[in-house]
CSV table of C-alpha atoms and ligand atoms in Angstrom, one decimal:
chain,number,residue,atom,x,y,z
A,648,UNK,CA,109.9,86.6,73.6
A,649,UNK,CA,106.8,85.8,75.0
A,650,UNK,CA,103.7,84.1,73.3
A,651,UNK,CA,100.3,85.7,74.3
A,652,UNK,CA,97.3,82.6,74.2
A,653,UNK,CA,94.3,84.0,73.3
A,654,UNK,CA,91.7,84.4,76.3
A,655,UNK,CA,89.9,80.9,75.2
A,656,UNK,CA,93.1,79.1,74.6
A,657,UNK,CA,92.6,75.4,75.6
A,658,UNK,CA,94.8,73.6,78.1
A,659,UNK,CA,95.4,71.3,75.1
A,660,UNK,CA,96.9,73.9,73.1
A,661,UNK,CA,99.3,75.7,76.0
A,662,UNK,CA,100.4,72.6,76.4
A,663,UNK,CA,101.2,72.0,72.9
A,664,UNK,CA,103.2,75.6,72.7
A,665,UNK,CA,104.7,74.8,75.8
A,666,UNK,CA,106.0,71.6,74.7
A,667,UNK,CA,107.2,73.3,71.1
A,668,UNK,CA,108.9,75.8,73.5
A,669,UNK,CA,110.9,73.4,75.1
A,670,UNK,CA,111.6,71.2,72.3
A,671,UNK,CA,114.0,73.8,70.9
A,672,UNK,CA,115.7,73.5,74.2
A,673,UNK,CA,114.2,76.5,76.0
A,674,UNK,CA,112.1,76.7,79.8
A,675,UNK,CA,108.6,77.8,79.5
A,676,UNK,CA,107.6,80.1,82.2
A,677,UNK,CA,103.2,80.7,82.2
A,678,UNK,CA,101.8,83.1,83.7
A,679,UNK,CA,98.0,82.7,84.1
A,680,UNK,CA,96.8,85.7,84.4
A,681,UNK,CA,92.8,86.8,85.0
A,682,UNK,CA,92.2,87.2,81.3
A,683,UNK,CA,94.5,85.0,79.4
A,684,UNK,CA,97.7,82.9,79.8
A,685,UNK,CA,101.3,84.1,79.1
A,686,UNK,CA,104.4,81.8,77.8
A,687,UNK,CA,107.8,83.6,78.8
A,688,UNK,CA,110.4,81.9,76.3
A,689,UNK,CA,113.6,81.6,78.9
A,690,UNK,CA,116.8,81.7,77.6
A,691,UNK,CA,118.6,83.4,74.7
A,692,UNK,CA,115.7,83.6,71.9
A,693,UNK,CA,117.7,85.0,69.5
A,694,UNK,CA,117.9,81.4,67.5
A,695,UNK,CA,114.3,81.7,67.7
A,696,UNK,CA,113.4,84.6,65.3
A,697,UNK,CA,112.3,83.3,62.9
A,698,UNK,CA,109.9,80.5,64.0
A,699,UNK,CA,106.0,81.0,63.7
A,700,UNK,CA,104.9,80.7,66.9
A,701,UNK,CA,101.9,83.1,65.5
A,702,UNK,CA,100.5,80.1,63.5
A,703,UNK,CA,99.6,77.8,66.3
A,704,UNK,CA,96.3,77.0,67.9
A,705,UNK,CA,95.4,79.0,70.3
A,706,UNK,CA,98.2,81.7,69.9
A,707,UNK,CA,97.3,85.4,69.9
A,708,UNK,CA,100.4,87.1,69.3
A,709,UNK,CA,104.1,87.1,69.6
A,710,UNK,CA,105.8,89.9,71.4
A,711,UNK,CA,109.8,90.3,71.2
A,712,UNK,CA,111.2,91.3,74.3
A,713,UNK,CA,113.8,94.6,73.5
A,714,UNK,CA,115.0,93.9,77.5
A,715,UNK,CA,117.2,91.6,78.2
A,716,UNK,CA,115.4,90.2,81.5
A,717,UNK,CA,112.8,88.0,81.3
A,718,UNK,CA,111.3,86.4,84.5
A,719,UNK,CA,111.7,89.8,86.6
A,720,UNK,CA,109.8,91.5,83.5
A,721,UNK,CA,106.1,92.8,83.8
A,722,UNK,CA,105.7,91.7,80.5
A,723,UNK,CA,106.0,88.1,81.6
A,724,UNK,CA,104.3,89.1,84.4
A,725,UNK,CA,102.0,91.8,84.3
A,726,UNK,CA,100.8,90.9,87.7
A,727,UNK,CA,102.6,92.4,91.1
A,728,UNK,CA,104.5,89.9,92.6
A,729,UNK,CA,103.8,89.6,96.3
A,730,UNK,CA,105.7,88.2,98.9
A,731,UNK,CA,104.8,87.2,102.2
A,732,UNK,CA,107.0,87.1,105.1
A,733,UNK,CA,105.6,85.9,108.8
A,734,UNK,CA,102.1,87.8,107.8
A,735,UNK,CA,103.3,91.1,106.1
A,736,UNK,CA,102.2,91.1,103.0
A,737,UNK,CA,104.8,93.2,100.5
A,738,UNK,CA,104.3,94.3,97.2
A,739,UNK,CA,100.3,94.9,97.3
A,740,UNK,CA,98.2,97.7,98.2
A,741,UNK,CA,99.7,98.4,102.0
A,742,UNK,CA,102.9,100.4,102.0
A,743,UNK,CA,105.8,98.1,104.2
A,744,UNK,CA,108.1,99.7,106.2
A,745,UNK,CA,111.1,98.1,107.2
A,746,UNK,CA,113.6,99.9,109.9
A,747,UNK,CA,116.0,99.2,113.1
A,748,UNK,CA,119.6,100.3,113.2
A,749,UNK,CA,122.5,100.0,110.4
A,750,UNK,CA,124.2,97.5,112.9
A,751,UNK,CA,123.4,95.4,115.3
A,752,UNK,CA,125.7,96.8,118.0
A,753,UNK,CA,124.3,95.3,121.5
A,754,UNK,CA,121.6,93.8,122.9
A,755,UNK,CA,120.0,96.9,124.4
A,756,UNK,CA,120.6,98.7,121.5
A,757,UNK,CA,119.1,96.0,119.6
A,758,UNK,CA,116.0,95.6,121.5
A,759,UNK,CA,115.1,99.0,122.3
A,760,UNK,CA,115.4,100.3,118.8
A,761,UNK,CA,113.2,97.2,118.3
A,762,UNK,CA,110.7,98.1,120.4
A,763,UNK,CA,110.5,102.0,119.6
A,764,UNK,CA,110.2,100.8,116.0
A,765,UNK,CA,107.3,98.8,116.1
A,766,UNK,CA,105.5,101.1,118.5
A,767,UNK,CA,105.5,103.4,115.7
A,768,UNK,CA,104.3,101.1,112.8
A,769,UNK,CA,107.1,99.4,111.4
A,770,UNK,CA,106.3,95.9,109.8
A,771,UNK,CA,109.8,94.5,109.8
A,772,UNK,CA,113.4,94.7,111.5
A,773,UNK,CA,116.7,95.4,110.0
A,774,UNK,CA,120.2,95.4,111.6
A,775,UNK,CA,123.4,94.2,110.0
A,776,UNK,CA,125.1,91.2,111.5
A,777,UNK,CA,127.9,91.5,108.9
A,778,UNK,CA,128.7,94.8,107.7
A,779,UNK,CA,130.5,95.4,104.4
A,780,UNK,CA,132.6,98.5,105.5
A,781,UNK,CA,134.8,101.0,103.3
A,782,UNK,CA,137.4,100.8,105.9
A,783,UNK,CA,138.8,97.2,107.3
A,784,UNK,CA,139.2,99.5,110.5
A,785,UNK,CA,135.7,100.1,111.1
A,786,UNK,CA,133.3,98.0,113.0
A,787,UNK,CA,132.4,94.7,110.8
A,788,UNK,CA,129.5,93.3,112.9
A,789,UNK,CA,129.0,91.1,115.7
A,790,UNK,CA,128.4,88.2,113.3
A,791,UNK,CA,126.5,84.9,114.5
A,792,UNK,CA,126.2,87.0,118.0
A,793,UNK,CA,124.6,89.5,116.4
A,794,UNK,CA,121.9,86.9,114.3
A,795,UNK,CA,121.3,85.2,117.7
A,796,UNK,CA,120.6,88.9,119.0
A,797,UNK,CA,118.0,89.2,115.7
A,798,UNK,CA,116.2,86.5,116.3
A,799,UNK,CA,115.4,87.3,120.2
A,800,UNK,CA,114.4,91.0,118.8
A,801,UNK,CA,111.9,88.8,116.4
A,802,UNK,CA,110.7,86.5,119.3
A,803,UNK,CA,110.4,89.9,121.8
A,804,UNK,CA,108.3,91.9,119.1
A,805,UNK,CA,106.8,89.2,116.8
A,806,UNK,CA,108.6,91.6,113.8
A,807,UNK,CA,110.0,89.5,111.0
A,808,UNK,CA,113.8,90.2,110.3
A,809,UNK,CA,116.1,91.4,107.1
A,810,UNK,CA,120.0,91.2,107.6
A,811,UNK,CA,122.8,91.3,104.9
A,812,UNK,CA,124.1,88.3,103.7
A,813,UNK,CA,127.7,88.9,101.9
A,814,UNK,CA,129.0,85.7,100.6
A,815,UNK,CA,127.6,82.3,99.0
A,816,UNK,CA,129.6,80.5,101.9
A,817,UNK,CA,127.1,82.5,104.9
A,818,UNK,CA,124.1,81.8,103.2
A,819,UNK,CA,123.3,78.7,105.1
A,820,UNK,CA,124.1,80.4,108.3
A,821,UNK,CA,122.6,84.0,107.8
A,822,UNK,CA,119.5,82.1,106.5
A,823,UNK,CA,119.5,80.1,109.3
A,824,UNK,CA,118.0,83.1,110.9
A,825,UNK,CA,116.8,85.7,108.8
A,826,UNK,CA,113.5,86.1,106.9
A,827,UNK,CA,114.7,88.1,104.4
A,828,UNK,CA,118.2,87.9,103.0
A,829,UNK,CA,119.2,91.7,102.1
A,830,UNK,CA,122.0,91.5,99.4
A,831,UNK,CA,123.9,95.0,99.3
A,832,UNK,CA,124.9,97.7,96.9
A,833,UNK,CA,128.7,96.5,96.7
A,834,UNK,CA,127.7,92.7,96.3
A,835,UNK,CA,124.5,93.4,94.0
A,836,UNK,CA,126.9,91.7,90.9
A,837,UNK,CA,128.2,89.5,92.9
A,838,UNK,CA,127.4,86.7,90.7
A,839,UNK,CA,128.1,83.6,93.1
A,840,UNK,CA,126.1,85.2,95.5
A,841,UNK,CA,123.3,85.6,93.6
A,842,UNK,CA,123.2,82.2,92.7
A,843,UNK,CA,123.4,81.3,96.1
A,844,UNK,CA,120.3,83.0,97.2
A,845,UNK,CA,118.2,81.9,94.0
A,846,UNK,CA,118.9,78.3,95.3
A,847,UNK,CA,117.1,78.7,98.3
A,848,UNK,CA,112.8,80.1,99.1
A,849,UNK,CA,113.6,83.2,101.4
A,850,UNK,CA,112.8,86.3,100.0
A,851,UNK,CA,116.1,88.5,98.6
A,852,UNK,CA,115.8,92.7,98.9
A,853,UNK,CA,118.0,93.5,96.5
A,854,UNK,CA,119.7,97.0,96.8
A,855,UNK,CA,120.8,98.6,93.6
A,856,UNK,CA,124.4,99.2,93.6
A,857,UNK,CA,125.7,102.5,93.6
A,858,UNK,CA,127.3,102.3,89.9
A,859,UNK,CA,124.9,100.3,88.1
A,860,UNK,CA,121.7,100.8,85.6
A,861,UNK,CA,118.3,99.9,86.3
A,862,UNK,CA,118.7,97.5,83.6
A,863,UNK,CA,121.8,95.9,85.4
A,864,UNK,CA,120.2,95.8,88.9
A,865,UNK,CA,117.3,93.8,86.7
A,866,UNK,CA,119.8,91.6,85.3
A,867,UNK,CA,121.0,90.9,88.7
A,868,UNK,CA,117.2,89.8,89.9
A,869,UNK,CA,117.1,87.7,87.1
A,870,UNK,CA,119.8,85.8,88.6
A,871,UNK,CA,118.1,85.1,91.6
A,872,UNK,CA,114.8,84.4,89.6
A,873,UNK,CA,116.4,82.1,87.3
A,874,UNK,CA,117.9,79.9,90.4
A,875,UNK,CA,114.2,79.6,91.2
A,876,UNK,CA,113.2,81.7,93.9
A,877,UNK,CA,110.5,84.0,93.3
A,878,UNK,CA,110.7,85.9,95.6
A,879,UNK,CA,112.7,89.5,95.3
A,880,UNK,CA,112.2,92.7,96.4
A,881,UNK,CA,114.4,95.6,94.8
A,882,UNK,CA,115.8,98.6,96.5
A,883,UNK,CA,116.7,101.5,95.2
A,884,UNK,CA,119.2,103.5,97.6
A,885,UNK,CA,120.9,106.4,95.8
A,886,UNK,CA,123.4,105.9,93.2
A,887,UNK,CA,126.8,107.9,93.0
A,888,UNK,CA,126.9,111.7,90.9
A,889,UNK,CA,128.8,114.7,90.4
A,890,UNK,CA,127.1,115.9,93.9
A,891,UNK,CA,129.0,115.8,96.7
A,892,UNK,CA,126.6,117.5,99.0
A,893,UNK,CA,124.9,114.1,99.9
A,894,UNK,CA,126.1,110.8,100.4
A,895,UNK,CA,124.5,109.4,97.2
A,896,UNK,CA,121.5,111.1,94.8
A,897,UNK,CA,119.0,108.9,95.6
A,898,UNK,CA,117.5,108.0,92.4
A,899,UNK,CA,113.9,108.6,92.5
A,900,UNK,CA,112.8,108.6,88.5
A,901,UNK,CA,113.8,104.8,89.0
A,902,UNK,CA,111.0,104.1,91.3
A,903,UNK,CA,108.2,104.3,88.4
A,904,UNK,CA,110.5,103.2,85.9
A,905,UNK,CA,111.0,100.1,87.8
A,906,UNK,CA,107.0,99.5,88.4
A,907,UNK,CA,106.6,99.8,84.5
A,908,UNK,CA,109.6,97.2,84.0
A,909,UNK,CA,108.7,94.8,86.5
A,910,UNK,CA,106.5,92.8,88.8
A,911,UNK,CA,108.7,92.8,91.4
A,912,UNK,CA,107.7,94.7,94.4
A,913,UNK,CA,110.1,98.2,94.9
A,914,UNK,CA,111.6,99.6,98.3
A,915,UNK,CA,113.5,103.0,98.9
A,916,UNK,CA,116.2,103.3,101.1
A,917,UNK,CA,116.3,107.3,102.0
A,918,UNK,CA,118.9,106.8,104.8
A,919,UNK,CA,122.0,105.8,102.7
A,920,UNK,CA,120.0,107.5,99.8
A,921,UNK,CA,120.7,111.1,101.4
A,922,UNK,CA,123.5,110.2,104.0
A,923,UNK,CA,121.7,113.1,106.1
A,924,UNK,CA,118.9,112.3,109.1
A,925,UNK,CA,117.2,115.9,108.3
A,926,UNK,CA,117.4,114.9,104.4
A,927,UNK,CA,115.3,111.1,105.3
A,928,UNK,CA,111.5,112.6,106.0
A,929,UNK,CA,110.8,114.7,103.1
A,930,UNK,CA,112.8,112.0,100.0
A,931,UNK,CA,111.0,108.9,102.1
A,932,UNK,CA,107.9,110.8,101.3
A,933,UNK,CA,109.0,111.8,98.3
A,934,UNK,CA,109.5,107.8,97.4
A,935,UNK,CA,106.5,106.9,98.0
A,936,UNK,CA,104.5,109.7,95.7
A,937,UNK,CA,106.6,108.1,93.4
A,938,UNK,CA,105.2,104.8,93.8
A,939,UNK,CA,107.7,102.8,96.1
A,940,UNK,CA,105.8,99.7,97.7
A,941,UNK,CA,107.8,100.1,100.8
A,942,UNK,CA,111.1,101.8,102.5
A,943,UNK,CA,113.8,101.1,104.8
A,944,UNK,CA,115.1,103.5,107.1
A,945,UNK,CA,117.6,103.2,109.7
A,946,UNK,CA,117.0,103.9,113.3
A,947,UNK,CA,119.0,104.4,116.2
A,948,UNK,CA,118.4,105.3,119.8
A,949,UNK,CA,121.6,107.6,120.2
A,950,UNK,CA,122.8,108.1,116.6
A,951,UNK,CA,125.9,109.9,118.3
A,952,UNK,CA,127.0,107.0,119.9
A,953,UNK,CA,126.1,104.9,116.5
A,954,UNK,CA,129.0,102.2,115.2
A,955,UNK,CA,127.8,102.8,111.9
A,956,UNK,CA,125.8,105.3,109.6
A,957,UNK,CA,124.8,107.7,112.9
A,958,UNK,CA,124.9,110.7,111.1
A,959,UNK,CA,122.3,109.4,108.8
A,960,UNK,CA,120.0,107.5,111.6
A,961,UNK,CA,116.6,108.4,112.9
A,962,UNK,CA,115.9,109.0,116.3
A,963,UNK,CA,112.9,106.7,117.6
A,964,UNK,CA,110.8,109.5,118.1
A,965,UNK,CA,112.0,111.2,115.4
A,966,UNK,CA,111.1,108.2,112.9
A,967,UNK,CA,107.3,108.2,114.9
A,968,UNK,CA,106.7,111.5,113.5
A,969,UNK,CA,107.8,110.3,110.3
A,970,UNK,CA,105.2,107.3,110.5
A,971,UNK,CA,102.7,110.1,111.4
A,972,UNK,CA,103.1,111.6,108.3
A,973,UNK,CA,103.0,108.9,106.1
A,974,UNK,CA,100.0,107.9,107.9
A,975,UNK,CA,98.2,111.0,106.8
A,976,UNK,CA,100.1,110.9,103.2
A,977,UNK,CA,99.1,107.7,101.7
A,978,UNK,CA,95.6,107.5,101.9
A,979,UNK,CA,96.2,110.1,98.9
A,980,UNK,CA,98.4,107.6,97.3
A,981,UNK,CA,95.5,105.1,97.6
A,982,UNK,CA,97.6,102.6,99.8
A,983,UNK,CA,97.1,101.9,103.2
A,984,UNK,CA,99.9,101.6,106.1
B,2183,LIG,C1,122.9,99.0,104.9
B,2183,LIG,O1,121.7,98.7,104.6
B,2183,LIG,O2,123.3,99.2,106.0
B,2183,LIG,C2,123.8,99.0,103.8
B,2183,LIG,C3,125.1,98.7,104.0
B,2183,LIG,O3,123.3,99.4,102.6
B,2183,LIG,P1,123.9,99.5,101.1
B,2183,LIG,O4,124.3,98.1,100.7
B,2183,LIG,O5,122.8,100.1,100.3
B,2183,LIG,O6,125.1,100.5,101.2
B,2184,LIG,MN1,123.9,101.5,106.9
């Protein structure tokens, strides 16, 4: 539930509700917002039901929450959450975009992609170090190599970096690094990992996974909120159907559900969204009208040669038309890029 003070609540009497709240055993999360302050009840309220939190000073109302999140909800927290990173600013008016090649492969791969992508008006890098692939055939990454690799991209091009981080044991070393830790679709219930994350202050981009509700995916933020850390971005990047045609159906109805659920700031990923380069342009574009703060696209400099996810990269110059566009797109979105 949460408890709605009224706008000329006294500090005396949050405090009061606040301490009420957590004598039953429960964590108060405020939110002081421009016009009036906001209790979150954390934890299973159920017990709670019947208690007349209405009758206290100071109290305006008592709203049940039907959704089972709490902290990632925008009814806790009506305002956007925003998180900074190195000086980009995600989650507020400017759209973010993110982009670099599935894998980290090689150094000139690495640092020419890097290069092309900022030219172009990318905000932030991404390039797996540890790949979570189908096959235990296929290429898995360059691992630490491929971090060190990151973090010279960074210092070359002053872009801030995202890399996957699949297990609670390389947290300490992936974060070592990275900026932003990206947890993917197979490991978005990975509960241990998620817990891992929420323990520490770098920014998680949560991709949904490819079998699981919104209200799941919101679950699993919650675990990261709950640990602590404020700080997640979610991702949506195509869920599996009946259609074959494409990789995944890239789920674009849960881009403004997702902004009326919660504060947290909302990417698109239209590269393993669509599984198709030609298909990434128009359904990026298509995420945005739809109200994504932000999208990730991956980017390679000879997709043909690509260890991963070719068929589905960007060209550099091919992704610089695509920034053209959006250029001349958003100002009708009233955001800025
Ligand atoms: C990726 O971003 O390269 C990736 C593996 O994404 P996902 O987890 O969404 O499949
Ligand atoms: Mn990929």
């Amino acid at each position: 539930m949460i408890i709605v003070m009224k706008h000329q609540a006294t500090l005396e009497e949050i405090s009061a509700v606040v301490s009420q709240v957590e004598a039953r055993g429960y964590r108060a999360h405020l939110s002081h917002g421009t016009e009036r302050t906001i209790i979150g009840v954390v934890g299973d309220d159920r017990p709670l039901e019947n208690h007349q939190f209405e009758l206290l000073p100071g109290v305006e109302k008592v709203v049940r929450i039907l959704q089972p999140f709490k902290l990632a909800s925008r009814d806790f927290h009506p305002e956007n959450t925003i998180v900074r990173v190195r000086g980009v600013t995600i989650g507020g008016k400017q759209i973010v975009v993110i982009a670099g090649p599935c894998a980290v492969e090689s150094r000139s791969q690495l640092l020419e992609t890097a290069y092309a992508v900022k030219e172009a008006g990318a905000s932030i890098l991404r390039g797996g170090a540890y790949k979570p692939r189908t096959s235990p055939y296929s290429f898995q990454g360059l691992g630490e190599d491929g971090l060190e690799l990151l973090a010279e991209a960074r210092e070359a091009t002053g872009l801030p970096i995202i890399t996957e981080v699949m297990s609670p044991e390389a947290v300490p070393i992936v974060g070592k690094y990275t900026d932003i830790f990206q947890i993917g679709a197979r490991n978005m219930q990975n509960y241990a990992l998620l817990h891992a994350v929420g323990k520490t202050r770098t920014p998680v981009f949560l991709k949904r996974g490819m079998m699981n509700t919104v209200q799941e995916w919101l679950m699993s933020a919650e675990y990261v909120l709950s640990g602590g850390n404020q700080q997640v971005i979610v991702c949506e990047r195509g869920i599996r159907t009946f259609e074959t045609a494409t990789r995944n159906t890239l789920d674009i109805n849960a881009i403004p559900l997702l902004k009326q659920w919660t504060h947290l700031p909302v990417f698109a990923d239209p590269s393993h969204g669509t599984g198709k380069w030609e298909l990434v342009a128009p359904t990026a574009k298509a995420c945005l009208a739809a109200g994504a703060d932000g999208l990730i696209i991956e980017v390679h400099p000879h997709p043909e040669q690509a260890l991963s996810d070719g068929v589905q990269s960007l060209k550099p110059e091919r992704f610089k038309e695509l920034m053209e566009d959006l250029r001349r797109l958003v100002p009708a979105l009233d955001r800025t890029i």
